[in-house]
Tab-separated table of C-alpha atoms in Angstrom:
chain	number	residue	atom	x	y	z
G	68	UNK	CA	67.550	11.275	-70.347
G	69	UNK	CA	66.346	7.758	-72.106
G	70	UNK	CA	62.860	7.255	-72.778
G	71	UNK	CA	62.390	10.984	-71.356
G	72	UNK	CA	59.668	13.285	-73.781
G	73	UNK	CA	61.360	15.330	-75.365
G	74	UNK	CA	60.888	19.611	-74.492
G	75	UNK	CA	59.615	21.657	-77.645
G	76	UNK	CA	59.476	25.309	-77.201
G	77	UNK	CA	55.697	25.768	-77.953
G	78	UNK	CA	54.701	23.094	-75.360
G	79	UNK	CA	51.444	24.819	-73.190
G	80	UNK	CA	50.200	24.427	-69.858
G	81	UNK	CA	46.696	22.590	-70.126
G	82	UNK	CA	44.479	23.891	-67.305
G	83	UNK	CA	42.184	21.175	-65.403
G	84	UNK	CA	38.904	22.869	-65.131
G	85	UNK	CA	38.396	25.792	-67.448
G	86	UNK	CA	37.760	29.384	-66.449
G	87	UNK	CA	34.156	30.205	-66.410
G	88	UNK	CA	32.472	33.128	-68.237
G	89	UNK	CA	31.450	36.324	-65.961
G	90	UNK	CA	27.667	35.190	-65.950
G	91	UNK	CA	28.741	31.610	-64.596
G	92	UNK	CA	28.060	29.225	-67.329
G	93	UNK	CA	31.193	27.138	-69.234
G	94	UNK	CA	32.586	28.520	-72.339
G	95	UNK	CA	30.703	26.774	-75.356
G	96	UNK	CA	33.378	24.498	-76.313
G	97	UNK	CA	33.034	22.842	-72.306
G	98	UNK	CA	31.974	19.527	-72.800
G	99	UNK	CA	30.633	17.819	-69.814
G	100	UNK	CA	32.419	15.290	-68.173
G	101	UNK	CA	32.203	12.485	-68.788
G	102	UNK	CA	30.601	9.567	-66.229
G	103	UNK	CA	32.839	7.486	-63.836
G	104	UNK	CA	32.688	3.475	-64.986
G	105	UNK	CA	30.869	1.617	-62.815
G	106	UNK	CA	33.923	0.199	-61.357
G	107	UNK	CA	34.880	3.433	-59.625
G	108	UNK	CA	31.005	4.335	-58.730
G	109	UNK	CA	30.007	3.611	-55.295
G	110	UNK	CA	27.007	0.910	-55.032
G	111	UNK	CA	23.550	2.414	-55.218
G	112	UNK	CA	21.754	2.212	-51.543
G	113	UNK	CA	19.494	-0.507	-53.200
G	114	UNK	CA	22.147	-2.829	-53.746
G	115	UNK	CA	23.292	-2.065	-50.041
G	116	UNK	CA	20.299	-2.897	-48.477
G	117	UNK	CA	20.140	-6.224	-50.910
G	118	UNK	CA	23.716	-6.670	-49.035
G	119	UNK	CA	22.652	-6.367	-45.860
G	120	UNK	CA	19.559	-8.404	-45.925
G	121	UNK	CA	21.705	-11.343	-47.771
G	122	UNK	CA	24.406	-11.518	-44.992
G	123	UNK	CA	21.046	-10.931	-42.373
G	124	UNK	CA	19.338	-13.735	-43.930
G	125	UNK	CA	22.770	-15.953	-43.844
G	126	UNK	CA	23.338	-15.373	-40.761
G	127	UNK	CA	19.640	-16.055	-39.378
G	128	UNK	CA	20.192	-19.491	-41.449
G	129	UNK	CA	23.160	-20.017	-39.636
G	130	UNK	CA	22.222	-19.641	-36.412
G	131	UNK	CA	19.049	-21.596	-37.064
G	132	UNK	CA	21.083	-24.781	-38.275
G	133	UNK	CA	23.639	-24.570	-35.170
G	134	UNK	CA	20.076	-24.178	-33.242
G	135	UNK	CA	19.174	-27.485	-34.623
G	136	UNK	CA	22.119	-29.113	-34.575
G	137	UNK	CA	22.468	-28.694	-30.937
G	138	UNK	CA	18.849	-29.906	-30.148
G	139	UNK	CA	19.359	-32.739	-32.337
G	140	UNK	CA	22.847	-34.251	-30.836
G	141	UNK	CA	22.089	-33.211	-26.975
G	142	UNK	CA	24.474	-30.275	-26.919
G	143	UNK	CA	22.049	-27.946	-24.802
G	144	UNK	CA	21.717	-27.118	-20.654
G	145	UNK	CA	18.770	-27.799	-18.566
G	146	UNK	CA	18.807	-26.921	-14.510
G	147	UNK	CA	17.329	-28.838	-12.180
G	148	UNK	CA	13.720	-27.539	-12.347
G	149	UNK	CA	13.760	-28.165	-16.347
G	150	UNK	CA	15.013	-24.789	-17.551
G	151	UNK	CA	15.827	-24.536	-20.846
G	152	UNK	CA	17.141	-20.960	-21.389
G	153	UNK	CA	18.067	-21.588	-25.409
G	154	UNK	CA	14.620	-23.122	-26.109
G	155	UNK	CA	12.949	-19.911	-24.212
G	156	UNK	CA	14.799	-17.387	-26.020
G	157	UNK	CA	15.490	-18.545	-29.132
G	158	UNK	CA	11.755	-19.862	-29.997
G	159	UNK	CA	9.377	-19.424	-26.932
G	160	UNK	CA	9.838	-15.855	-26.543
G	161	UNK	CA	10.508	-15.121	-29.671
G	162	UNK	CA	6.891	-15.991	-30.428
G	163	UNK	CA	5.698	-14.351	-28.110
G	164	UNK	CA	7.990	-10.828	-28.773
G	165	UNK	CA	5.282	-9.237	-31.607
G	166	UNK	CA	2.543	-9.477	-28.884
G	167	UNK	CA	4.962	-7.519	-26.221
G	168	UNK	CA	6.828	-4.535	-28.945
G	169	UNK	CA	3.907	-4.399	-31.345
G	170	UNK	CA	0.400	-5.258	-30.056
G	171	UNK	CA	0.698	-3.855	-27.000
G	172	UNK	CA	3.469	-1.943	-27.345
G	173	UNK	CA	5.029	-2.393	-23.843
G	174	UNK	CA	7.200	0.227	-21.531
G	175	UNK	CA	9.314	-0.469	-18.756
G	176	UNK	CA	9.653	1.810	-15.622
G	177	UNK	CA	12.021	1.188	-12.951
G	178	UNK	CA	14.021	-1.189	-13.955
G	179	UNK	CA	17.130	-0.307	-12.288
G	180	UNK	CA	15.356	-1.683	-9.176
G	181	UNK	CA	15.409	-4.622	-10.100
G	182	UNK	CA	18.919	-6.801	-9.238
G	183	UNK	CA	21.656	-7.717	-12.025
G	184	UNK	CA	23.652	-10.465	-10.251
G	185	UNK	CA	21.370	-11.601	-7.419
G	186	UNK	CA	18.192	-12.938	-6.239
G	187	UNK	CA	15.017	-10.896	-5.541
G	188	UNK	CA	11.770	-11.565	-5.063
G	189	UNK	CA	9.013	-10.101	-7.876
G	190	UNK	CA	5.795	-9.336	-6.559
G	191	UNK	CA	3.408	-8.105	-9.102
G	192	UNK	CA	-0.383	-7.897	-9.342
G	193	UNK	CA	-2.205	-10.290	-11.542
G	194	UNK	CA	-5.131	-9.004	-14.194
G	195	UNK	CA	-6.116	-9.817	-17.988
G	196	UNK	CA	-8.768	-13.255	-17.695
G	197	UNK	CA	-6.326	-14.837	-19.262
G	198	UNK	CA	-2.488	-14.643	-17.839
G	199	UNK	CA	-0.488	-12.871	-20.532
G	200	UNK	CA	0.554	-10.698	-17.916
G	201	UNK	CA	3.040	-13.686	-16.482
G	202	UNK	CA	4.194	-13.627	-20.029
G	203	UNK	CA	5.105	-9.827	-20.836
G	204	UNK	CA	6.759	-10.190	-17.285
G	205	UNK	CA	8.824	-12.694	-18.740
G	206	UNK	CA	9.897	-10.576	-21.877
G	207	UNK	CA	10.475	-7.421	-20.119
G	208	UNK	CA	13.155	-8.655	-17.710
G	209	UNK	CA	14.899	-10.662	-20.606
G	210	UNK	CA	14.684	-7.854	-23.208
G	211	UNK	CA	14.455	-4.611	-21.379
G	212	UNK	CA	16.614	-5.663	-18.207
G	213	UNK	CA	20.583	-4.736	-18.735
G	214	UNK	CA	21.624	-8.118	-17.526
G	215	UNK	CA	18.913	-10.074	-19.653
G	216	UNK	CA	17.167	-11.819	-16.293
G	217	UNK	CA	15.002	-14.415	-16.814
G	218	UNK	CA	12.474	-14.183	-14.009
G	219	UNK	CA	11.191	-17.519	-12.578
G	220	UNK	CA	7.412	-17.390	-11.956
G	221	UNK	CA	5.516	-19.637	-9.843
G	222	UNK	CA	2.674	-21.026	-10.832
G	223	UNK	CA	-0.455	-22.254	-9.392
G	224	UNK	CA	-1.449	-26.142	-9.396
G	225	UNK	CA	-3.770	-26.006	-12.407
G	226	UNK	CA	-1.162	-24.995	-14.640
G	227	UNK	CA	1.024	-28.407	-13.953
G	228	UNK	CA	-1.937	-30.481	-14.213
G	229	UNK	CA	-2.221	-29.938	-17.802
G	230	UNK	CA	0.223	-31.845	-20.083
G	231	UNK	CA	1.456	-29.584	-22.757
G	232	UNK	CA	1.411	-26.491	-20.164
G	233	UNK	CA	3.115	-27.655	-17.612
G	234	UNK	CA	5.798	-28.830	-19.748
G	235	UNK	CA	6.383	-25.819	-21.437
G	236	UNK	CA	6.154	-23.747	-17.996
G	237	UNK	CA	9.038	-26.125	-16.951
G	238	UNK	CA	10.809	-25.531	-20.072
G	239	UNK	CA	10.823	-21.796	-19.829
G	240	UNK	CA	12.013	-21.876	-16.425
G	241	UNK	CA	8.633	-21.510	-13.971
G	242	UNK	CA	7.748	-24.062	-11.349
G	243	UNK	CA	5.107	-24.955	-8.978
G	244	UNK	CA	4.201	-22.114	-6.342
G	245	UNK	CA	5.744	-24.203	-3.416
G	246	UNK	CA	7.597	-22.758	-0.086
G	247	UNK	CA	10.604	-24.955	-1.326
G	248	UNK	CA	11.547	-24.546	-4.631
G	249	UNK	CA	10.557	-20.826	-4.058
G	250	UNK	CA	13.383	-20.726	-1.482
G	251	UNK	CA	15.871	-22.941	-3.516
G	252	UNK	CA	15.456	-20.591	-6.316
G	253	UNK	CA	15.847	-17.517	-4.227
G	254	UNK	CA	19.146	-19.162	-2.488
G	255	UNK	CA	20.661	-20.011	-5.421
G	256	UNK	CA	20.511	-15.639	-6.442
G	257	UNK	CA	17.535	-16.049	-9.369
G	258	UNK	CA	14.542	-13.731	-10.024
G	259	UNK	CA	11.757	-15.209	-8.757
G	260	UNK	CA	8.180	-13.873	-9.658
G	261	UNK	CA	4.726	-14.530	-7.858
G	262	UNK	CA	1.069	-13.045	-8.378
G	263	UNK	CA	-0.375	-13.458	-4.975
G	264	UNK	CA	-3.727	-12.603	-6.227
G	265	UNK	CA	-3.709	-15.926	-8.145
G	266	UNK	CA	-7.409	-16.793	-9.754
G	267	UNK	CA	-8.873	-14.238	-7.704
G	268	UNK	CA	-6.815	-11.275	-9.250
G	269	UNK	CA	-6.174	-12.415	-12.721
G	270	UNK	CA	-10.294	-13.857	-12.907
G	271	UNK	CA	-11.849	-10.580	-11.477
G	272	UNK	CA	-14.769	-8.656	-13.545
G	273	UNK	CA	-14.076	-6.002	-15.263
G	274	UNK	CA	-15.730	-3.074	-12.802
G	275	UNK	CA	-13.086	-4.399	-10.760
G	276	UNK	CA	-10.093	-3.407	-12.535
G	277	UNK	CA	-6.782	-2.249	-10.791
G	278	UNK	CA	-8.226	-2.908	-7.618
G	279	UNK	CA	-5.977	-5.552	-6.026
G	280	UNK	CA	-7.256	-8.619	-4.583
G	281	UNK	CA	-7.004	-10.478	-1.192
G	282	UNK	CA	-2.830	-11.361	-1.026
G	283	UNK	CA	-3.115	-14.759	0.746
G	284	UNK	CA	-1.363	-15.470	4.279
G	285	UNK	CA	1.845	-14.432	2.987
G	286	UNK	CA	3.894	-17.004	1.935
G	287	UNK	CA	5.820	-15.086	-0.584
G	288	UNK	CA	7.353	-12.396	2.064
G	289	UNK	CA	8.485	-15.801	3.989
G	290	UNK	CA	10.430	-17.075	1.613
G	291	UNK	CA	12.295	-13.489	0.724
G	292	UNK	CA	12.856	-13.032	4.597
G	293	UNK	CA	14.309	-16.476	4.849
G	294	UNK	CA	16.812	-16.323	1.638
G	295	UNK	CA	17.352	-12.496	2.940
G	296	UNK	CA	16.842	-10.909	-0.753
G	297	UNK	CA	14.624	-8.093	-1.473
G	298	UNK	CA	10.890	-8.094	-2.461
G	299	UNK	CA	10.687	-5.409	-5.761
G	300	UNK	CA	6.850	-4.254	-6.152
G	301	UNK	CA	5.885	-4.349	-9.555
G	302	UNK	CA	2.295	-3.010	-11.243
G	303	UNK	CA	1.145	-4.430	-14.295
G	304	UNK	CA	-1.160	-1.524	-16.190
G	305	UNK	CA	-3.456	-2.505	-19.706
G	306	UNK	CA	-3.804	-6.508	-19.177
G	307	UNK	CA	-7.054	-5.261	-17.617
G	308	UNK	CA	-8.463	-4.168	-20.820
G	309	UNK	CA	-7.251	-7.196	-22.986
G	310	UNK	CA	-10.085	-9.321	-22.028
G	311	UNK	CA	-12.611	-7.535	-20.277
G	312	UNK	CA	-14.509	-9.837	-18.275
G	313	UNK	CA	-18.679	-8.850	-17.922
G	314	UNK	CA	-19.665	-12.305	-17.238
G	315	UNK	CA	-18.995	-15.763	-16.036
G	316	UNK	CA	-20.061	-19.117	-17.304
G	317	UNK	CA	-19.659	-20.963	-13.574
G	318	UNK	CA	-21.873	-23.969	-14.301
G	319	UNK	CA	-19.787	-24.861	-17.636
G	320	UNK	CA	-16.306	-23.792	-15.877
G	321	UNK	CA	-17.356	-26.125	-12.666
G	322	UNK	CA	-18.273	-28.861	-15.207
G	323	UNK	CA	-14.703	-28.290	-16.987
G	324	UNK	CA	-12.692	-27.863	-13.752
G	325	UNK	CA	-11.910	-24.599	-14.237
G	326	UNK	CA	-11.700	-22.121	-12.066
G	327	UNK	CA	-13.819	-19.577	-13.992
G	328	UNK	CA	-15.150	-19.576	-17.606
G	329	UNK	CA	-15.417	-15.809	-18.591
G	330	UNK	CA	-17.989	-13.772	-20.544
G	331	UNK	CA	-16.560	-10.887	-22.498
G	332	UNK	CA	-17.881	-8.681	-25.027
G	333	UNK	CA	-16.584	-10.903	-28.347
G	334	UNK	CA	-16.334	-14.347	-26.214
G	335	UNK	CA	-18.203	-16.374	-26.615
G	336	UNK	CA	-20.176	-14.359	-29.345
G	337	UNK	CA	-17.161	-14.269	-31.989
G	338	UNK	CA	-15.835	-17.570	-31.418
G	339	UNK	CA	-12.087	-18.080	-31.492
G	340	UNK	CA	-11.718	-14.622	-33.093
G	341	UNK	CA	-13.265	-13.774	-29.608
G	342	UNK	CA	-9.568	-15.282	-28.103
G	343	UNK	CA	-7.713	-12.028	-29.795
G	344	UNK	CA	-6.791	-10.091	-26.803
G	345	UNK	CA	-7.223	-6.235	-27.228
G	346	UNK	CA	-4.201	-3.917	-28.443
G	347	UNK	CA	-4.193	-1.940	-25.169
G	348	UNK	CA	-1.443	-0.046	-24.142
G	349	UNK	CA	1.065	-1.465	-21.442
G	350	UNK	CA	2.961	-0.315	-18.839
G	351	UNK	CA	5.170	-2.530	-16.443
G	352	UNK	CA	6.993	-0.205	-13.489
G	353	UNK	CA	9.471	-1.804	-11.023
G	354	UNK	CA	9.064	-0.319	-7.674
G	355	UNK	CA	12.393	0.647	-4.872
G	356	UNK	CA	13.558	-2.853	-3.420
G	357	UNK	CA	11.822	-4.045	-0.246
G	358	UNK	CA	14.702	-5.380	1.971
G	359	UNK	CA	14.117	-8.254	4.251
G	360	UNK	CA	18.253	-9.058	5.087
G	361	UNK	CA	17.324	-6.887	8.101
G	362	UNK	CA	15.119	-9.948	9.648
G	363	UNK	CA	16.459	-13.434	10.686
G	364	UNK	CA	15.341	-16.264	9.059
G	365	UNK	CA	14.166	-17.535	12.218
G	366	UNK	CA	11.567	-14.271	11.861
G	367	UNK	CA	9.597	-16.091	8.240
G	368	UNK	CA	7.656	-17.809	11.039
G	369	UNK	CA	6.271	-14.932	12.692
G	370	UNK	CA	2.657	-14.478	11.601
G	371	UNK	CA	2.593	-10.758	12.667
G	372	UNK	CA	5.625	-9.685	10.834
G	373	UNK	CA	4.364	-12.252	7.667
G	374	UNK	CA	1.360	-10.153	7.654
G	375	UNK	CA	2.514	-6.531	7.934
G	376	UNK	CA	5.259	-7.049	4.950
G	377	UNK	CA	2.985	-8.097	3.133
G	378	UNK	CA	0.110	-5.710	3.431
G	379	UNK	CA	3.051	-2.926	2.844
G	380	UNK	CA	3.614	-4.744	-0.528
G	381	UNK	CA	0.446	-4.763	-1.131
G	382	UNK	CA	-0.339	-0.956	-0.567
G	383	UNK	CA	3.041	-0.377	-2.849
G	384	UNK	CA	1.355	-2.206	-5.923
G	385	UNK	CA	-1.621	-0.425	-5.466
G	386	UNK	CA	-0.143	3.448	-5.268
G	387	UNK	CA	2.165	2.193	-8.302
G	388	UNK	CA	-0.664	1.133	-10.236
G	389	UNK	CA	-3.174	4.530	-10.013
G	390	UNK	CA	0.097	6.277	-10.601
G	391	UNK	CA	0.962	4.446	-14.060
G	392	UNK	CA	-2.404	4.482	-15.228
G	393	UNK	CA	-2.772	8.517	-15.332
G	394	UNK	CA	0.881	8.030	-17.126
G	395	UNK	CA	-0.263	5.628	-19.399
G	396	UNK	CA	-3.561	7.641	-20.101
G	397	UNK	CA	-6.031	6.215	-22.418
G	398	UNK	CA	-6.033	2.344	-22.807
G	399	UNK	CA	-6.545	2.455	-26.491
G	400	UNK	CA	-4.301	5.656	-27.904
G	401	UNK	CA	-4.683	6.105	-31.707
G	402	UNK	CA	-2.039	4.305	-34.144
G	403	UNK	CA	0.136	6.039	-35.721
């Protein structure tokens, strides 16, 4: 046939690999073969990872600009109460993330009790001198919860008062510790959170640790048994150990308007390096629901009832908390 080779009588069979000698090593005329161009080699896991990073670090650009871009022309939602949920996860939390994964290094228990779609009432304990414990909260229920909740806390007077802080509590979603926009949030199916120790829990001394405080007259379990949605316990173990109060400054924290002014053992002595809270280990556990849809609203105005929910919540924080802190073990565990 055209353009066919043409056969020759002495044509031989060239095998591809060459038969090997009875100890296992190539003939001496073997030559090695020869290296794949580069074109046919796959890229080296270096160049990968440079790959990866690039299209990481293009994408992080990205979203930043689209971030800005919608801050900048107004395309961004707010609620009622001033929450900003783009602003709190994409830069308020985010700030605030290291502290919870790395410093200290927070677990979750129990969060399936907490509700995906509908409103619930938080009830935690409050510890730490300073209220990072309102903050982790916040960052567990976004980032460990299966829905992403963001928990609405209520906050105590003081914290509105001051400029910056208030604003940024707005911003983030909390509001004023008030019977009504406790029960509007709570009606409308959000996660509302509350620390009814207030000062008194999160101000305590030290030789006082994870030993709750005085609840108040209630007003919390009132406002669950009025929007009928369940109260979940929650216990807070290691923001005890993060600033561990010895001492209190009352004359300067009167003079200040503060509710307490705390001694610890490198505040005031270091200065601001004094302000570095502690990397003790956490542990946030989410107690079985409380329901209150058995009561009539009508019922939120009985003072017995008020006060008998509440001391129940109250003894359910407490059993939680001795039980996570023989889980958790020692505050400080080495680093690995």
């Amino acid at each position: 046939m055209a353009g066919e080779p043409a056969e020759t009588d002495d044509a031989q069979v060239i095998p591809i690999t060459r038969a090997r000698s009875p100890h296992g090593s190539p003939p001496s005329d073997h030559e090695p073969p020869s290296e794949p161009p580069p074109s046919e080699r796959g890229a080296a896991p270096d160049e990968d990872g440079d790959r990866d990073l690039d299209r990481d670090l293009d994408r992080g650009l990205a979203e930043m600009l689209a971030f800005l871009r919608r801050r900048i022309t107004g395309e961004y939602e707010v609620d009622e109460f001033g929450f900003d949920p783009e602003l709190t996860d994409k830069v308020l939390l985010e700030l605030i993330r290291p502290l919870y994964r790395h410093w200290f290094r927070v677990e979750t228990v129990g969060m399936h009790n907490v509700p995906g779609d509908s409103g619930a009432l938080v009830v935690a304990n409050h510890s730490g001198t300073l209220p990072l414990d309102g903050l982790m909260l916040q960052v567990a229920l976004h980032d460990d919860h299966p829905e992403r909740r963001a928990v609405r806390l209520l906050g105590a007077d003081l914290v509105y008062q001051l400029p910056l802080l208030g604003h940024l509590s707005r911003k983030t979603g909390h509001t004023l510790a008030c019977r009504d926009d406790a029960d509007r949030l709570l009606r409308k199916g959000e996660l509302v959170g509350v620390f009814p120790e207030g000062f008194k829990g999160v101000g305590k001394p030290f030789s006082e640790r994870y030993k709750l405080q005085r609840f108040g007259r209630g007003g919390f379990v009132a406002s669950a048994i009025r929007a009928g949605v369940p109260i979940v316990p929650c216990s807070i173990v290691g923001a005890e150990e993060i600033y561990p109060k010895v001492g209190d400054l009352r004359f300067l924290a009167r003079a200040l308007g503060l509710p307490y002014l705390p001694i610890t053992p490198l505040f005031p002595l270091l200065g601001p390096l004094g302000l570095v809270p502690l990397p003790s280990k956490w542990m946030i556990g989410f107690g079985e629901p409380i329901r209150t849809d058995q009561f009539d609203p009508a019922d939120a105005d009985d003072p017995m009832l008020v006060f008998n929910l509440t001391d129940q919540v109250r003894e359910v924080i407490q059993q939680q908390l001795n039980e996570l802190r023989l889980q958790r073990g020692h505050a400080f565990p080495p680093f690995f």
